[in-house]
Structures are given as structure tokens and as C-alpha cells.
Amino acid sequence: MSFERFRNRNRKDADLAEELESHLAHSQDMREARGVSPDEAYRQARVKLGNARTVRENVWRYRSIGWIEDVLRDMRFAVRSLGKTPGFTLIALAVIAVGIGVNTAVFSVINTVLLKPLHYPDPQSLVQVQNVGPHGRDGGANVPKLNIWRRQTGVFQDVAAYDFGGAGMNLTGGNQPQQVQAVHVTANYFAVFGAPVALGRTFTQQEDSPHGGDVVVLSYGLWKSHFGGNPQTVGRTIQLDNRPYLVVGVLGQQFVTEKSFGAEQQADLWTPFQFDMNSQDMAHYFTAIARLKPGVTVAQAEAQMKLAADEYRRTYGANSIGPQSSFGVENLQEWMIGSNRKPLLILMTAVGFVLLIGCANVMNLLLARASARKRELATRAALGAGRAQIIRQLLVESVMLSLTGGILGLILGYLGVRALLALSPGDLPRLGENGAAVTLDLHVLAFTFIVSVLTGILCGLIPAIGSARSNLLTAINEGSQRSGLSFRRGKLRSSLVIGEMALALILVIGATLLIRTFSKVAGVDPGFETHNVVSMAMSVSGDRFQKTSGIAQVVRDGTDRLKNLPGVIDAGNGNGLPMVGGFGMTFDIVGRPKGKDPFTGGAGYLSVGGDYFQTLKVPLIRGRYFNEHDDGAAPGVVIINEAFAKQYWPHGDPLKDRMQIGVGAGPVFAEPARQVIGIIGDTHQFSLDQPAPPIMYTPLAQLPDAETALNSRVAPLLWIVRTQSDPHAMVNSITSALRDASGGLPVAHIRTMEEVEGLNMARQRFNMTLLIIFGAAGLLMAAIGVYGVMAYSVQQRTQELGVRMALGAQAANLRNMVIGQGMILALAGVILGVGGAFWLTRFLAGFLFGVKTWDPTTFIATPLLLAIVALLATWIPARRATRVDPMTALRLE
Amino acid sequence: MVLKRQPEAGDILQGTLDLLILRTLVMGPAHGHTIAQVIERTSENALEIEEGSLYPALHRLEDRGWLVSEWGLSENNRRAKFYQLTAKGRKELDAASSRWRRMTRAIGLILGDIPGEAKEEA
């Protein structure tokens, strides 16, 4: 097939015109030569050829692709026709742009978080190795488990271990030490992730063995920012925690460690774990990923891991993992997305509703417009336009509207997604630094395009078919004034309004439930006083913090120096904070029978120093707080919270008992039993919407050395300071006091406890804010919809209203009649919406706190709100109905 | 929505007209009017060319590369567009005429002498 046919159409047409002229001349010549008179010859020649114009048109059409030609013509026509009604066009464009804009914004986040594959080679074969228990799955691992997992060579190519760099390290040697995110990894970590190496190499097996030397691999970012991208950095030593580390390599820029791996930020550098592979340490302090063998499915690997769990139980004893527990694997991407899928899909549904409401409005506008254009369309039909042609032309109009709206929506979405990310609590995985990973890629563009076209067809099809069906003769004969709301179309418009009211009500009910949740959460007493308390993290990964005495000294000195600062009321520290989380540990209550169980129970477990409780103002219920005499030389003590006391001493007195902490947790936690010396108030350790857990507290100064070493490796030392006034003003003096006390260590993550609480509630605030925005948008559009239908119906019924007035109807009667009709629509929408909400709010259940999914307050208040809005929206057209002048109305006839 | 296009007028005859045009041009370049005259005269006026469909056909054949055209002066000293057969067109003519002969023979075999048929030129 040659494209010659479609090229140079205009030139070829001119050529043909001349050619036809020439033909006629020759034809005429021939006839004259036969003796026909010139006039007759002229006539005959033309009769023989036929209409030259038709010939040219035929060739022109042959040179065009028919439907493109037609659509282009329809588009030109649509532009003209839409231009004639700028008011309608602008409103429809705005509604579509907003609807598509919010959809584009939410979809581009979903695209990044849920849909885009991970940035590693063959990401589908990467799996997170897990413990599977009756309470869910977690990724904790220890060396004995790693050994067993690595033996599953039938399903795994390799298993690598890494931690979250929780404690961080201090990059020293410069003027100012800098805290960096240091991740411990096994030597094969880089190979399993398929990490590109920009310079040098990664770790050898030798370097990842005990006493393998201090070596480090740098991230591209740190290498650029701190070492100026100097290639000579590889082979040099850098100072980490005042120890020399040999830089063996730099990773490629593309390699990202995802935030959701538990770290607060991207890894800056990697050091080898140097595991003793004979370790019997049962505590979980790292996590593992595996690469599946080619062709092995997650299900196959999962089945194999069940056998591995049995093997583990045989090797390490019946209590090494719980009787119903096992091992398993999960696709790495699925694991990272985790619980983020559902809220994102709920958001997508919400914006889908907003778009549907918008569509209903645009469809209503198009129906009204089609009525007003009935004569025009009938005239076109009379001039020979087929039904299909009229439908096509109207569809082209609505699709052009929606595509233009879509382009505007794309711009709105691009801006909107930045707003969305600014609102987001920052704990969505995979978004990159400040959401850099969220881009308008081809998927988003395709999504927006398809949604735009579908919107155009959805909005335009029914009005178009309706218009094309109309009766030619009556339409032309009728005045355009009276050609309005036919019964069927009136019903259609009313059902659209009912539908959008119902959708808006569902959105508003969802938003209200989240508002109520937020206020309930905000009303929860966290168990401590957040005001004027600042917290910060100090990495204690250096050598001198491997023994408890080293930590105890920093804890004591730092607390003393802080308390001596003017304006400081109290100071303390710990390896966990309320609202931030902490660790868990098993324990026995000495002398209490525990039956077949390996230990009495498990609870939250924090080690604290200084005046931790006083600083946070956690109330003392009984006994005493820790003091400076509870050090390594003194007898072991433990403080529990009220929840702990209630659960384990429902009748007895905890202060008379002793506890053995770390039962079955391995030699690291081996220590003598501790006396319970105090009961303090409950604090919400994880978040306000979860009940306060039972927690036991020990003094940092009393931990076994091995446990201190483990703590220093996995968690930073968190400092808290209560000040008399705004702590922000004191950050400099606090950090310099801590630097003096610690021999120059920096602190990071400086946040007031109010900010910590705010971050903790950020998720609820995010969900609530977005649903409020979408609910308000939906409500506004629905109100516009009701207004539009009622205003239109009043306008169409001017005559009827005039007659009624002439027959003596009172203005109030007419007004009430119109309002009543509007409110019937609203009522139907409310009934439908309440029903839909009853069914749909169950999907919100997991995000609610302190309110039921069928919360009566919400289900009464929101329909009332909707009714008021609908009343306002019908009020204006109702007023207009009363102002109809009977004479003018009748004269319209 | 792509609507199906009506068959173009003269589609049925199109192949035949193409064949006749190509055959006519074997004798040398000619302009549209001459081509029409030659076909009518050669067929002893049995085939009357619908001149309106002659030009679309010429343009189609040219697009396919079977003809080339050039403006020149006609026998009447008028400007006219002369069409000339290309090598490709010549090949097509051979193929098309043998297709045509096979088909007419086949149809002839089937028709044979129809019993009871009234003679045409009554």
C-alpha cells in the first residue's frame, strides 16, 4: 500500500481540475469537427463527462481516509459550537479538569508505590524471608535462622542479610562529625540485589568473617557529597566512630535502598556484618532477603520454608519458635507495599467517585444543551445527516471537551501530586526523596488519556443517543423554548442528580468518620506530657559503647550537663520513646508456675537512663522511679507500667516479686533476676490509636555487656530534654552539651515530642484531609447538579408557572412546590447514599478509632448537611419561580 | 467509531476499466479524451466509457506506479495531460489480461448454450 495516494492532495486536485477542462475542450473540438454547432457541442461535452465537481470530489475522497476526515470536520464543528456557549464550555471543562486532575494525582502515587517494579534486576525473584506466626508475618532474623535458610538451595539462589542501620555511625575526621546511615550487610548482599558497582568492589567473604578488618562501601550520594566524587577515595581510609575504615568501593547511582526497609533515610554506606556463623544468639537483629532460583514460585519456596521451620525446631529445641509458627517468603515488592495498598485504593475509589459526580454534572449540562439544540440537530437531520453522524458529532464534542479537560487535569494532577506528597506523612514507601520517584511517566499519561476518553464517552453517549432519537418533524415545528424536558429526559436528569447526591453523601460520610477518628485519637491521653520536650538521636556504634560502663558514663555525664543548662528542667535517655516504638522481650515472674509455657509472657522492653520518666512526666503510681544509685554495682531493678501490673498481677502485689528478663532469648540477655521497684502510668508506645501495651523498663546502666553491645549496634541512644520554654531555642546549647559529654558525638533527628506526636498522627491527618477535600468537592458538585436541574426545570416551566399564577397560585405555593421537588431528589439521594455508605464504610473499618463504621452521629449529621446544601441549591431557582410574570410567560406562547 | 464506507461507485467495473486503460496505452502515450475515444471506438461503441469515472481510474493507476503522466500539447494544439505506461504497468497489464481471459473462458464454459434462450439481436 502506497502513501502516494494521500500526498499533495491540493496540488493534485488543481491538476485534475485543469485536466478536466482540457478534456471538455477536446470533447467539444471533436463534436464541432463533426459539424455540431458550438453551443450544442459545449452542452454535449458536459453531458458526456457529467459533473466535473463530482469527479473531483470522488478523487478527493479517494485520497482521504474517510473517518479521519469526518472526525476532523466534526472537531472543527465542535470547536465552533463549544465556542458559541463559553459559559457551558468553561464549567464543563473545570468540572472535568478537577475530576481528572485528582484522579491523575492519586494514580501517579499508586503507580509509583504499587505498580512500578522495583529498581533491582529481575525484581520478581527477590523475596523477603519471614517468620510466619499466628499474629502475622515479620522479617526478624538471627544467625541460626540464616544458616537454615541458606541451606534451602532447592529454592534459593542465595540468601543475604542486612539491617536497617538503626543506630547510624559517625563520620569523623572532619571539622564536624556527621551522622550517617550505615547498613550492615553480608558479603553477598550486593550480588543478591544486583547492585551496580561504580568504583572498586564490594566485600569479599574474608572481609565478612569475624576479624575481617574494617572495610566500607560508600553510596554514590555520600561519595559525591562528602568526598567530592574523588575516584582516589577508593583505597583510602575514612574515620567512622574514630576508627579507620578502608573504602573498598562505591555503588552506582541507580542503587536505592528503599525507605520502607525500616530506615528513616537512604543508606549512606555499608559495612560487613562479620557474623560468627556458629552464633547461638536467638535475638532478631537483622532481616534477610533471598533470590529465588529461576522457575521457582513463591508458593514453592513457601512450602520448602515450612520444612525448614521443622528442621529449625528439631535443631534448636521445641521452644525455638512457637508451635504454630513457621518460616515463609513474600515477594519483596508486596512486602514493601505492605499495608499501604488499602489506603491508596480507598483514595483511588474516593477520587473515582469525585470524577463520577463530575461526569453526572457534565452529562446533565450536555442533556440541557442537547434540548436547547434540538432544532439545530433536527435541521441537520433534515439536511441528510444520519443518526450515526449526529451521534458521532455529539460524541466528538463531548470527547473533545473531556480531552481538553484531561490536559488541564494533567496539569492540575502534576501540581496536585506535589500537594498530595506535601500532605503525606512521608511513610509511604518507594516515593524517593521528597517524592522524587513520583513522575508523570507513560503509565500516568496513558491512564489520564484513557480516563479522559472514557469520561467523554460516558458523559456524551446518552445525551447523544437521546438527541438523535428525537422526532424530526415535531422538533422543527416546536419553538426551541418549549422543546425542553421531555418526560424521559427529565427522569434521566433527575436520576443523575440522585446518583451524584448519593455518591457525594458516601464521600462525606467517609470524611466525617475520619474527622471523628482524628478527634478521638487527638483526645487520647498519650500518658506523658509532650509540651516543651525535645528528643534527639545519638549514634553509639563506637568501640567504647560495647560495654555497659561506657554507655552508663555517657548517660550520666550527658544528663548532668543537660540539667545544668539554664532553662532545662529535666533530661533523660533511653533506647526507645513513646510514640516511636521500642523492643519486646520475654520474661518470667520468679516463683510463679508457668505450666507448659517456656516463659510467663512477653512485653515491651525499654532501657532508660537519667530522669527519663520525670522528663516525660510519666506519673508514678506506686514504688519509686530509678535513680543514680541503680547502677551496675547495685542489685538489678525493673519498673513496670500499669497495664503490665493489671495483666500479670490482677490480685497480687508486683512490688513483692522479682522478674527474670530475656528467658530463652539466648546468652546475650543472660542476667540475674530483677526486683520490681515501681509501677508507672501507661504510655502509648506505638501510636495513640493502639492500646497502651504492657512495658517493663530497666536502667541502661544495669544491662549485661553483651546486650549493651547489641543495643549499640541496632539502635541509637535517644535523648529527651524538658525545657522551661520553647525547646527549639535551646537546641544549640543542648547539642553542644551532649557533644562535650560524649567526646564529640553529633545528634540527629532533633524533634520535639509534639512533633513526634504529630508525625505519629500524620497518617490519620493525611487520610482525613484528603477525604475532606474530596468530600467537599463531591458535595459542591452535587449541589451544582441539583441547582442546575431545578433551575433548568423552572426555566422550562415558565409558562406553566405563569398559568398557575394567573389562576391565582400564591408565590409561596410555587416556591414550596419547586423546593419540594428538589428535596425529593435530595431525599432519594440520601436514602441511596446512606445505603451505599452502610455497605462501603466497612472498608474504612481498619482506619477508624473510637467510632463505629455505622457511627450514628455521622449517619444522622451528614444526611442533614446534605439536605441543607440541597435546600440552598434549590432555594435560588425556587425564588426565581415566584418572580415569573404571568403576562410575559403567557406571551411566550 | 469507524463507520463502514459505502462501496465506491464503479467498484465493480473498476478492474475492467483499469485493464482497458492499460491496454490502450500500450500503443503509446495518450491523454484522457483520446483514451476514452480509443476504447469506445475499438469496442465498436459497445463499451461506452463513463467519462466521470475515467479520471479517478487514471489517478489511481498513477498512484500505483503503473502510469506516469506529463503535461504536453495535444493534436489540437491544446494543453493536455499525457499518460504513459510504465514497465510496472506493462507487467500488470499482462497479468490482468491473462486473469481476464481465464475468467471469461471459465464463465463461457459454464454458460455454454442455454437451452430455450432467446437470441439477443431479435
mmCIF file of C-alpha atoms in Angstrom, chain A residues 135 255 454 462 522 797 819 832 843:
data_model
loop_
_atom_site.group_PDB
_atom_site.id
_atom_site.type_symbol
_atom_site.label_atom_id
_atom_site.label_comp_id
_atom_site.label_asym_id
_atom_site.label_seq_id
_atom_site.Cartn_x
_atom_site.Cartn_y
_atom_site.Cartn_z
ATOM 1 C CA HIS A 135 -0.193 -12.992 64.652
ATOM 2 C CA PHE A 255 21.118 1.656 43.559
ATOM 3 C CA LEU A 454 -13.984 7.275 28.759
ATOM 4 C CA ILE A 462 -26.603 9.012 26.468
ATOM 5 C CA ALA A 522 -6.163 13.544 69.321
ATOM 6 C CA ARG A 797 -41.811 25.578 33.056
ATOM 7 C CA ILE A 819 -38.337 23.263 46.717
ATOM 8 C CA LEU A 832 -29.367 5.646 48.303
ATOM 9 C CA PHE A 843 -13.596 -0.913 54.049
#
